mmCIF file with all atom_site columns, C-alpha atoms in Angstrom:
data_model
loop_
_atom_site.group_PDB
_atom_site.id
_atom_site.type_symbol
_atom_site.label_atom_id
_atom_site.label_alt_id
_atom_site.label_comp_id
_atom_site.label_asym_id
_atom_site.label_entity_id
_atom_site.label_seq_id
_atom_site.pdbx_PDB_ins_code
_atom_site.Cartn_x
_atom_site.Cartn_y
_atom_site.Cartn_z
_atom_site.occupancy
_atom_site.B_iso_or_equiv
_atom_site.pdbx_formal_charge
_atom_site.auth_seq_id
_atom_site.auth_comp_id
_atom_site.auth_asym_id
_atom_site.auth_atom_id
_atom_site.pdbx_PDB_model_num
ATOM 1   C CA . MET V 1 1   ? -21.660 11.797  16.869  1.00 0.00 ? 1   MET V CA 1
ATOM 2   C CA . GLN V 1 2   ? -18.510 13.014  15.124  1.00 0.00 ? 2   GLN V CA 1
ATOM 3   C CA . GLN V 1 3   ? -17.741 15.297  18.047  1.00 0.00 ? 3   GLN V CA 1
ATOM 4   C CA . LEU V 1 4   ? -17.702 12.287  20.373  1.00 0.00 ? 4   LEU V CA 1
ATOM 5   C CA . GLN V 1 5   ? -15.338 10.468  18.012  1.00 0.00 ? 5   GLN V CA 1
ATOM 6   C CA . ILE V 1 6   ? -13.039 13.500  18.055  1.00 0.00 ? 6   ILE V CA 1
ATOM 7   C CA . PHE V 1 7   ? -13.163 13.589  21.857  1.00 0.00 ? 7   PHE V CA 1
ATOM 8   C CA . GLU V 1 8   ? -12.357 9.869   21.993  1.00 0.00 ? 8   GLU V CA 1
ATOM 9   C CA . SER V 1 9   ? -9.438  10.235  19.549  1.00 0.00 ? 9   SER V CA 1
ATOM 10  C CA . CYS V 1 10  ? -8.014  12.940  21.854  1.00 0.00 ? 10  CYS V CA 1
ATOM 11  C CA . HIS V 1 11  ? -8.072  10.392  24.717  1.00 0.00 ? 11  HIS V CA 1
ATOM 12  C CA . PHE V 1 12  ? -10.999 12.214  26.378  1.00 0.00 ? 12  PHE V CA 1
ATOM 13  C CA . ILE V 1 13  ? -8.931  15.353  27.018  1.00 0.00 ? 13  ILE V CA 1
ATOM 14  C CA . ALA V 1 14  ? -10.660 18.643  26.201  1.00 0.00 ? 14  ALA V CA 1
ATOM 15  C CA . ASP V 1 15  ? -7.520  20.702  25.699  1.00 0.00 ? 15  ASP V CA 1
ATOM 16  C CA . ILE V 1 16  ? -7.410  23.200  22.813  1.00 0.00 ? 16  ILE V CA 1
ATOM 17  C CA . GLN V 1 17  ? -3.748  22.356  22.072  1.00 0.00 ? 17  GLN V CA 1
ATOM 18  C CA . ILE V 1 18  ? -4.515  18.649  21.680  1.00 0.00 ? 18  ILE V CA 1
ATOM 19  C CA . ILE V 1 19  ? -7.794  19.079  19.832  1.00 0.00 ? 19  ILE V CA 1
ATOM 20  C CA . SER V 1 20  ? -6.367  21.596  17.351  1.00 0.00 ? 20  SER V CA 1
ATOM 21  C CA . GLN V 1 21  ? -3.720  19.040  16.302  1.00 0.00 ? 21  GLN V CA 1
ATOM 22  C CA . CYS V 1 22  ? -6.311  16.278  15.790  1.00 0.00 ? 22  CYS V CA 1
ATOM 23  C CA . GLN V 1 23  ? -6.842  15.370  12.122  1.00 0.00 ? 23  GLN V CA 1
ATOM 24  C CA . LEU V 1 24  ? -10.465 14.318  12.767  1.00 0.00 ? 24  LEU V CA 1
ATOM 25  C CA . TYR V 1 25  ? -11.175 17.766  14.243  1.00 0.00 ? 25  TYR V CA 1
ATOM 26  C CA . LYS V 1 26  ? -9.667  19.520  11.212  1.00 0.00 ? 26  LYS V CA 1
ATOM 27  C CA . ASN V 1 27  ? -11.747 17.379  8.857   1.00 0.00 ? 27  ASN V CA 1
ATOM 28  C CA . TRP V 1 28  ? -14.887 18.058  10.892  1.00 0.00 ? 28  TRP V CA 1
ATOM 29  C CA . LEU V 1 29  ? -14.303 21.823  10.799  1.00 0.00 ? 29  LEU V CA 1
ATOM 30  C CA . LEU V 1 30  ? -13.882 21.778  7.047   1.00 0.00 ? 30  LEU V CA 1
ATOM 31  C CA . ASN V 1 31  ? -16.994 19.636  6.576   1.00 0.00 ? 31  ASN V CA 1
ATOM 32  C CA . ILE V 1 32  ? -19.277 21.905  8.609   1.00 0.00 ? 32  ILE V CA 1
ATOM 33  C CA . SER V 1 33  ? -17.971 25.114  7.104   1.00 0.00 ? 33  SER V CA 1
ATOM 34  C CA . SER V 1 34  ? -19.885 26.968  4.440   1.00 0.00 ? 34  SER V CA 1
ATOM 35  C CA . ALA V 1 35  ? -18.731 29.542  1.908   1.00 0.00 ? 35  ALA V CA 1
ATOM 36  C CA . SER V 1 36  ? -19.304 32.470  4.253   1.00 0.00 ? 36  SER V CA 1
ATOM 37  C CA . SER V 1 37  ? -18.053 30.999  7.512   1.00 0.00 ? 37  SER V CA 1
ATOM 38  C CA . ALA V 1 38  ? -14.991 29.340  5.977   1.00 0.00 ? 38  ALA V CA 1
ATOM 39  C CA . ARG V 1 39  ? -13.398 32.658  5.100   1.00 0.00 ? 39  ARG V CA 1
ATOM 40  C CA . PHE V 1 40  ? -13.799 34.343  8.450   1.00 0.00 ? 40  PHE V CA 1
ATOM 41  C CA . PRO V 1 41  ? -13.978 32.778  11.930  1.00 0.00 ? 41  PRO V CA 1
ATOM 42  C CA . LEU V 1 42  ? -12.572 29.331  11.194  1.00 0.00 ? 42  LEU V CA 1
ATOM 43  C CA . TYR V 1 43  ? -9.550  30.562  9.263   1.00 0.00 ? 43  TYR V CA 1
ATOM 44  C CA . GLU V 1 44  ? -8.500  33.760  10.994  1.00 0.00 ? 44  GLU V CA 1
ATOM 45  C CA . LYS V 1 45  ? -5.132  32.172  11.737  1.00 0.00 ? 45  LYS V CA 1
ATOM 46  C CA . LEU V 1 46  ? -4.165  30.000  8.812   1.00 0.00 ? 46  LEU V CA 1
ATOM 47  C CA . PRO V 1 47  ? -1.431  27.423  9.327   1.00 0.00 ? 47  PRO V CA 1
ATOM 48  C CA . ASN V 1 48  ? 2.036   28.105  8.037   1.00 0.00 ? 48  ASN V CA 1
ATOM 49  C CA . LEU V 1 49  ? 5.091   25.933  7.707   1.00 0.00 ? 49  LEU V CA 1
ATOM 50  C CA . ILE V 1 50  ? 6.955   27.553  10.599  1.00 0.00 ? 50  ILE V CA 1
ATOM 51  C CA . ASP V 1 51  ? 4.374   26.102  13.012  1.00 0.00 ? 51  ASP V CA 1
ATOM 52  C CA . SER V 1 52  ? 4.629   22.690  11.341  1.00 0.00 ? 52  SER V CA 1
ATOM 53  C CA . THR V 1 53  ? 7.863   21.245  12.639  1.00 0.00 ? 53  THR V CA 1
ATOM 54  C CA . TRP V 1 54  ? 6.071   18.052  13.672  1.00 0.00 ? 54  TRP V CA 1
ATOM 55  C CA . SER V 1 55  ? 5.845   16.587  10.163  1.00 0.00 ? 55  SER V CA 1
ATOM 56  C CA . ASN V 1 56  ? 8.229   14.297  8.294   1.00 0.00 ? 56  ASN V CA 1
ATOM 57  C CA . VAL V 1 57  ? 6.892   14.665  4.742   1.00 0.00 ? 57  VAL V CA 1
ATOM 58  C CA . GLU V 1 58  ? 7.108   17.921  2.796   1.00 0.00 ? 58  GLU V CA 1
ATOM 59  C CA . TYR V 1 59  ? 5.527   18.866  -0.509  1.00 0.00 ? 59  TYR V CA 1
ATOM 60  C CA . ARG V 1 60  ? 7.465   21.254  -2.742  1.00 0.00 ? 60  ARG V CA 1
ATOM 61  C CA . CYS V 1 61  ? 6.632   23.186  -5.884  1.00 0.00 ? 61  CYS V CA 1
ATOM 62  C CA . ARG V 1 62  ? 8.001   21.160  -8.782  1.00 0.00 ? 62  ARG V CA 1
ATOM 63  C CA . LYS V 1 63  ? 9.140   24.328  -10.563 1.00 0.00 ? 63  LYS V CA 1
ATOM 64  C CA . CYS V 1 64  ? 10.881  26.417  -7.855  1.00 0.00 ? 64  CYS V CA 1
ATOM 65  C CA . ARG V 1 65  ? 11.312  23.754  -5.079  1.00 0.00 ? 65  ARG V CA 1
ATOM 66  C CA . LYS V 1 66  ? 9.702   25.966  -2.402  1.00 0.00 ? 66  LYS V CA 1
ATOM 67  C CA . ILE V 1 67  ? 8.123   24.032  0.491   1.00 0.00 ? 67  ILE V CA 1
ATOM 68  C CA . LEU V 1 68  ? 4.352   24.536  0.228   1.00 0.00 ? 68  LEU V CA 1
ATOM 69  C CA . PHE V 1 69  ? 2.768   22.206  2.797   1.00 0.00 ? 69  PHE V CA 1
ATOM 70  C CA . ASN V 1 70  ? 3.371   18.965  4.648   1.00 0.00 ? 70  ASN V CA 1
ATOM 71  C CA . ASP V 1 71  ? 1.487   15.737  5.229   1.00 0.00 ? 71  ASP V CA 1
ATOM 72  C CA . LYS V 1 72  ? -0.345  17.098  8.291   1.00 0.00 ? 72  LYS V CA 1
ATOM 73  C CA . HIS V 1 73  ? -2.101  19.673  6.079   1.00 0.00 ? 73  HIS V CA 1
ATOM 74  C CA . ILE V 1 74  ? -3.616  17.035  3.789   1.00 0.00 ? 74  ILE V CA 1
ATOM 75  C CA . ILE V 1 75  ? -7.322  16.359  4.291   1.00 0.00 ? 75  ILE V CA 1
ATOM 76  C CA . LYS V 1 76  ? -8.354  12.828  3.346   1.00 0.00 ? 76  LYS V CA 1
ATOM 77  C CA . HIS V 1 77  ? -11.843 11.664  2.570   1.00 0.00 ? 77  HIS V CA 1
ATOM 78  C CA . LYS V 1 78  ? -13.333 8.221   2.208   1.00 0.00 ? 78  LYS V CA 1
ATOM 79  C CA . THR V 1 79  ? -14.999 6.731   -0.819  1.00 0.00 ? 79  THR V CA 1
ATOM 80  C CA . LEU V 1 80  ? -17.429 3.835   -0.876  1.00 0.00 ? 80  LEU V CA 1
ATOM 81  C CA . THR V 1 81  ? -16.714 1.313   -3.604  1.00 0.00 ? 81  THR V CA 1
ATOM 82  C CA . SER V 1 82  ? -18.976 -1.509  -4.651  1.00 0.00 ? 82  SER V CA 1
ATOM 83  C CA . HIS V 1 83  ? -17.699 -4.718  -6.175  1.00 0.00 ? 83  HIS V CA 1
ATOM 84  C CA . ASN V 1 84  ? -19.942 -7.381  -7.605  1.00 0.00 ? 84  ASN V CA 1
ATOM 85  C CA . VAL V 1 85  ? -18.187 -10.624 -6.700  1.00 0.00 ? 85  VAL V CA 1
ATOM 86  C CA . THR V 1 86  ? -19.953 -13.910 -7.565  1.00 0.00 ? 86  THR V CA 1
ATOM 87  C CA . GLY V 1 87  ? -23.376 -12.345 -7.371  1.00 0.00 ? 87  GLY V CA 1
ATOM 88  C CA . ASN V 1 88  ? -22.855 -10.912 -3.878  1.00 0.00 ? 88  ASN V CA 1
ATOM 89  C CA . GLU V 1 89  ? -22.554 -7.167  -3.444  1.00 0.00 ? 89  GLU V CA 1
ATOM 90  C CA . GLU V 1 90  ? -19.493 -6.215  -1.404  1.00 0.00 ? 90  GLU V CA 1
ATOM 91  C CA . THR V 1 91  ? -18.765 -2.680  -0.290  1.00 0.00 ? 91  THR V CA 1
ATOM 92  C CA . GLU V 1 92  ? -15.447 -1.376  0.886   1.00 0.00 ? 92  GLU V CA 1
ATOM 93  C CA . ILE V 1 93  ? -14.566 2.006   2.391   1.00 0.00 ? 93  ILE V CA 1
ATOM 94  C CA . ILE V 1 94  ? -11.156 3.270   1.267   1.00 0.00 ? 94  ILE V CA 1
ATOM 95  C CA . ASP V 1 95  ? -9.244  6.554   1.131   1.00 0.00 ? 95  ASP V CA 1
ATOM 96  C CA . CYS V 1 96  ? -9.778  8.420   -2.123  1.00 0.00 ? 96  CYS V CA 1
ATOM 97  C CA . GLY V 1 97  ? -6.495  9.052   -3.943  1.00 0.00 ? 97  GLY V CA 1
ATOM 98  C CA . PHE V 1 98  ? -7.598  11.987  -6.105  1.00 0.00 ? 98  PHE V CA 1
ATOM 99  C CA . GLY V 1 99  ? -4.925  14.665  -5.686  1.00 0.00 ? 99  GLY V CA 1
ATOM 100 C CA . HIS V 1 100 ? -4.127  16.571  -2.517  1.00 0.00 ? 100 HIS V CA 1
ATOM 101 C CA . PHE V 1 101 ? -6.958  18.272  -0.646  1.00 0.00 ? 101 PHE V CA 1
ATOM 102 C CA . ILE V 1 102 ? -5.316  20.549  1.892   1.00 0.00 ? 102 ILE V CA 1
ATOM 103 C CA . THR V 1 103 ? -6.207  22.995  4.624   1.00 0.00 ? 103 THR V CA 1
ATOM 104 C CA . PRO V 1 104 ? -6.038  26.672  3.665   1.00 0.00 ? 104 PRO V CA 1
ATOM 105 C CA . MET V 1 105 ? -2.483  27.982  4.053   1.00 0.00 ? 105 MET V CA 1
ATOM 106 C CA . ASP V 1 106 ? -1.240  31.506  4.742   1.00 0.00 ? 106 ASP V CA 1
ATOM 107 C CA . TRP V 1 107 ? 0.666   31.707  1.407   1.00 0.00 ? 107 TRP V CA 1
ATOM 108 C CA . MET V 1 108 ? -2.519  31.135  -0.616  1.00 0.00 ? 108 MET V CA 1
ATOM 109 C CA . SER V 1 109 ? -4.648  33.917  -2.013  1.00 0.00 ? 109 SER V CA 1
ATOM 110 C CA . LEU V 1 110 ? -8.168  32.655  -1.299  1.00 0.00 ? 110 LEU V CA 1
ATOM 111 C CA . ASN V 1 111 ? -10.137 35.901  -1.350  1.00 0.00 ? 111 ASN V CA 1
ATOM 112 C CA . GLU V 1 112 ? -12.707 35.029  -4.020  1.00 0.00 ? 112 GLU V CA 1
ATOM 113 C CA . HIS V 1 113 ? -15.433 32.390  -3.900  1.00 0.00 ? 113 HIS V CA 1
ATOM 114 C CA . ARG V 1 114 ? -13.402 30.238  -6.303  1.00 0.00 ? 114 ARG V CA 1
ATOM 115 C CA . GLY V 1 115 ? -10.113 30.569  -8.119  1.00 0.00 ? 115 GLY V CA 1
ATOM 116 C CA . LYS V 1 116 ? -6.650  29.229  -8.848  1.00 0.00 ? 116 LYS V CA 1
ATOM 117 C CA . ILE V 1 117 ? -3.956  28.289  -6.349  1.00 0.00 ? 117 ILE V CA 1
ATOM 118 C CA . SER V 1 118 ? -0.540  29.478  -7.483  1.00 0.00 ? 118 SER V CA 1
ATOM 119 C CA . CYS V 1 119 ? 2.954   29.273  -6.038  1.00 0.00 ? 119 CYS V CA 1
ATOM 120 C CA . SER V 1 120 ? 4.977   32.456  -5.482  1.00 0.00 ? 120 SER V CA 1
ATOM 121 C CA . CYS V 1 121 ? 6.833   31.581  -8.734  1.00 0.00 ? 121 CYS V CA 1
ATOM 122 C CA . ASN V 1 122 ? 3.434   31.930  -10.536 1.00 0.00 ? 122 ASN V CA 1
ATOM 123 C CA . GLU V 1 123 ? 3.158   28.205  -11.268 1.00 0.00 ? 123 GLU V CA 1
ATOM 124 C CA . LYS V 1 124 ? -0.502  27.104  -11.163 1.00 0.00 ? 124 LYS V CA 1
ATOM 125 C CA . LEU V 1 125 ? -0.772  24.335  -8.566  1.00 0.00 ? 125 LEU V CA 1
ATOM 126 C CA . GLY V 1 126 ? -4.507  23.731  -8.361  1.00 0.00 ? 126 GLY V CA 1
ATOM 127 C CA . HIS V 1 127 ? -7.770  25.469  -7.602  1.00 0.00 ? 127 HIS V CA 1
ATOM 128 C CA . TYR V 1 128 ? -10.220 26.152  -4.800  1.00 0.00 ? 128 TYR V CA 1
ATOM 129 C CA . ASP V 1 129 ? -13.946 26.570  -4.378  1.00 0.00 ? 129 ASP V CA 1
ATOM 130 C CA . TRP V 1 130 ? -15.376 27.552  -0.985  1.00 0.00 ? 130 TRP V CA 1
ATOM 131 C CA . GLY V 1 131 ? -18.758 26.095  -1.977  1.00 0.00 ? 131 GLY V CA 1
ATOM 132 C CA . GLY V 1 132 ? -17.174 22.706  -2.603  1.00 0.00 ? 132 GLY V CA 1
ATOM 133 C CA . ARG V 1 133 ? -17.335 20.180  -5.414  1.00 0.00 ? 133 ARG V CA 1
ATOM 134 C CA . VAL V 1 134 ? -18.013 16.499  -5.887  1.00 0.00 ? 134 VAL V CA 1
ATOM 135 C CA . CYS V 1 135 ? -14.847 14.407  -6.116  1.00 0.00 ? 135 CYS V CA 1
ATOM 136 C CA . LYS V 1 136 ? -14.621 12.398  -9.328  1.00 0.00 ? 136 LYS V CA 1
ATOM 137 C CA . GLY V 1 137 ? -12.152 9.844   -8.009  1.00 0.00 ? 137 GLY V CA 1
ATOM 138 C CA . MET V 1 138 ? -9.340  8.350   -10.043 1.00 0.00 ? 138 MET V CA 1
ATOM 139 C CA . SER V 1 139 ? -8.130  5.243   -11.865 1.00 0.00 ? 139 SER V CA 1
ATOM 140 C CA . GLY V 1 140 ? -11.610 4.062   -12.744 1.00 0.00 ? 140 GLY V CA 1
ATOM 141 C CA . ARG V 1 141 ? -12.826 4.342   -9.145  1.00 0.00 ? 141 ARG V CA 1
ATOM 142 C CA . PRO V 1 142 ? -15.603 6.925   -9.003  1.00 0.00 ? 142 PRO V CA 1
ATOM 143 C CA . CYS V 1 143 ? -15.718 8.668   -5.638  1.00 0.00 ? 143 CYS V CA 1
ATOM 144 C CA . GLY V 1 144 ? -18.787 10.911  -5.473  1.00 0.00 ? 144 GLY V CA 1
ATOM 145 C CA . THR V 1 145 ? -17.893 12.457  -2.093  1.00 0.00 ? 145 THR V CA 1
ATOM 146 C CA . ALA V 1 146 ? -18.850 16.114  -1.655  1.00 0.00 ? 146 ALA V CA 1
ATOM 147 C CA . VAL V 1 147 ? -15.701 17.948  -0.531  1.00 0.00 ? 147 VAL V CA 1
ATOM 148 C CA . ARG V 1 148 ? -16.259 21.365  1.061   1.00 0.00 ? 148 ARG V CA 1
ATOM 149 C CA . PRO V 1 149 ? -14.325 23.568  0.845   1.00 0.00 ? 149 PRO V CA 1
ATOM 150 C CA . TRP V 1 150 ? -12.504 22.305  -2.245  1.00 0.00 ? 150 TRP V CA 1
ATOM 151 C CA . ILE V 1 151 ? -8.839  23.285  -1.875  1.00 0.00 ? 151 ILE V CA 1
ATOM 152 C CA . TYR V 1 152 ? -7.074  21.046  -4.356  1.00 0.00 ? 152 TYR V CA 1
ATOM 153 C CA . VAL V 1 153 ? -3.399  20.802  -5.344  1.00 0.00 ? 153 VAL V CA 1
ATOM 154 C CA . ASN V 1 154 ? -2.580  18.660  -8.375  1.00 0.00 ? 154 ASN V CA 1
ATOM 155 C CA . GLN V 1 155 ? -0.173  15.819  -7.568  1.00 0.00 ? 155 GLN V CA 1
ATOM 156 C CA . SER V 1 156 ? 1.784   16.425  -10.776 1.00 0.00 ? 156 SER V CA 1
ATOM 157 C CA . LYS V 1 157 ? 2.636   19.990  -9.683  1.00 0.00 ? 157 LYS V CA 1
ATOM 158 C CA . VAL V 1 158 ? 4.337   19.078  -6.394  1.00 0.00 ? 158 VAL V CA 1
ATOM 159 C CA . ASP V 1 159 ? 7.130   16.757  -5.308  1.00 0.00 ? 159 ASP V CA 1
ATOM 160 C CA . ARG V 1 160 ? 6.914   14.722  -2.118  1.00 0.00 ? 160 ARG V CA 1
ATOM 161 C CA . SER V 1 161 ? 10.089  14.559  -0.045  1.00 0.00 ? 161 SER V CA 1
ATOM 162 C CA . MET V 1 162 ? 11.052  13.197  3.344   1.00 0.00 ? 162 MET V CA 1
ATOM 163 C CA . LYS V 1 163 ? 12.329  15.749  5.829   1.00 0.00 ? 163 LYS V CA 1
ATOM 164 C CA . ILE V 1 164 ? 15.544  14.694  7.536   1.00 0.00 ? 164 ILE V CA 1
ATOM 165 C CA . ASP V 1 165 ? 15.775  15.675  11.185  1.00 0.00 ? 165 ASP V CA 1
ATOM 166 C CA . GLN V 1 166 ? 19.362  16.574  11.998  1.00 0.00 ? 166 GLN V CA 1
ATOM 167 C CA . ASN V 1 167 ? 18.779  16.183  15.759  1.00 0.00 ? 167 ASN V CA 1
ATOM 168 C CA . VAL V 1 168 ? 17.793  12.516  15.567  1.00 0.00 ? 168 VAL V CA 1
ATOM 169 C CA . SER V 1 169 ? 20.523  9.945   15.875  1.00 0.00 ? 169 SER V CA 1
ATOM 170 C CA . SER V 1 170 ? 20.048  7.003   13.563  1.00 0.00 ? 170 SER V CA 1
ATOM 171 C CA . PRO V 1 171 ? 22.147  3.888   12.977  1.00 0.00 ? 171 PRO V CA 1
ATOM 172 C CA . ILE V 1 172 ? 23.001  5.146   9.491   1.00 0.00 ? 172 ILE V CA 1
ATOM 173 C CA . ASN V 1 173 ? 24.455  8.374   10.893  1.00 0.00 ? 173 ASN V CA 1
ATOM 174 C CA . ASN V 1 174 ? 26.626  6.371   13.263  1.00 0.00 ? 174 ASN V CA 1
ATOM 175 C CA . ILE V 1 175 ? 28.248  4.221   10.592  1.00 0.00 ? 175 ILE V CA 1
ATOM 176 C CA . ILE V 1 176 ? 31.816  5.210   9.941   1.00 0.00 ? 176 ILE V CA 1
ATOM 177 C CA . ILE V 1 177 ? 33.400  3.891   6.786   1.00 0.00 ? 177 ILE V CA 1
ATOM 178 C CA . ARG V 1 178 ? 37.152  3.510   6.993   1.00 0.00 ? 178 ARG V CA 1
ATOM 179 C CA . PRO V 1 179 ? 39.469  2.379   4.234   1.00 0.00 ? 179 PRO V CA 1
ATOM 180 C CA . GLN V 1 180 ? 40.543  -1.203  4.477   1.00 0.00 ? 180 GLN V CA 1
ATOM 181 C CA . LYS V 1 181 ? 44.123  -1.766  5.639   1.00 0.00 ? 181 LYS V CA 1
ATOM 182 C CA . PHE V 1 182 ? 46.198  -3.791  3.255   1.00 0.00 ? 182 PHE V CA 1
ATOM 183 C CA . PRO V 1 183 ? 49.417  -5.434  4.364   1.00 0.00 ? 183 PRO V CA 1
ATOM 184 C CA . CYS V 1 184 ? 52.562  -3.852  2.957   1.00 0.00 ? 184 CYS V CA 1
ATOM 185 C CA . ILE V 1 185 ? 54.379  -6.065  0.528   1.00 0.00 ? 185 ILE V CA 1
#
């Protein structure tokens, strides 16, 4: 069923270029992967930032300011919350906000079954586990979603910044501020 949803989100076009950019497809690949298959056929060519010019949000190491990943590399998962309102049970499906789960990147050393994710400046950013873990959620909202593989970067270790495209003309770039002319007295 998920494969049909992926096909629909790609506007019913079975083109490898389009499908490989689809976020639903990336999530599906990560969900079906296991510890053995995740390290080999699915991730022979890991994404890097040079191929990622299509993103506007960058995440940098808080210590050395190196760009680590962008918003297109973040994998989101849903959590089901239950609220007891006036005796009726209401459920709501929302995005879980627990840290950054990302796709494996070429700068990461992910050779073991589980371990730490560190920046090139040796700052510990998070951890990974190819077998996956159960997300605990945040802010009093338990999640309980099984995330596999678990490739987690702590939000407090990275800074989020907007990438400015120099080729795009915006109204702000076109504003010219000139000094006001005062009459000579």
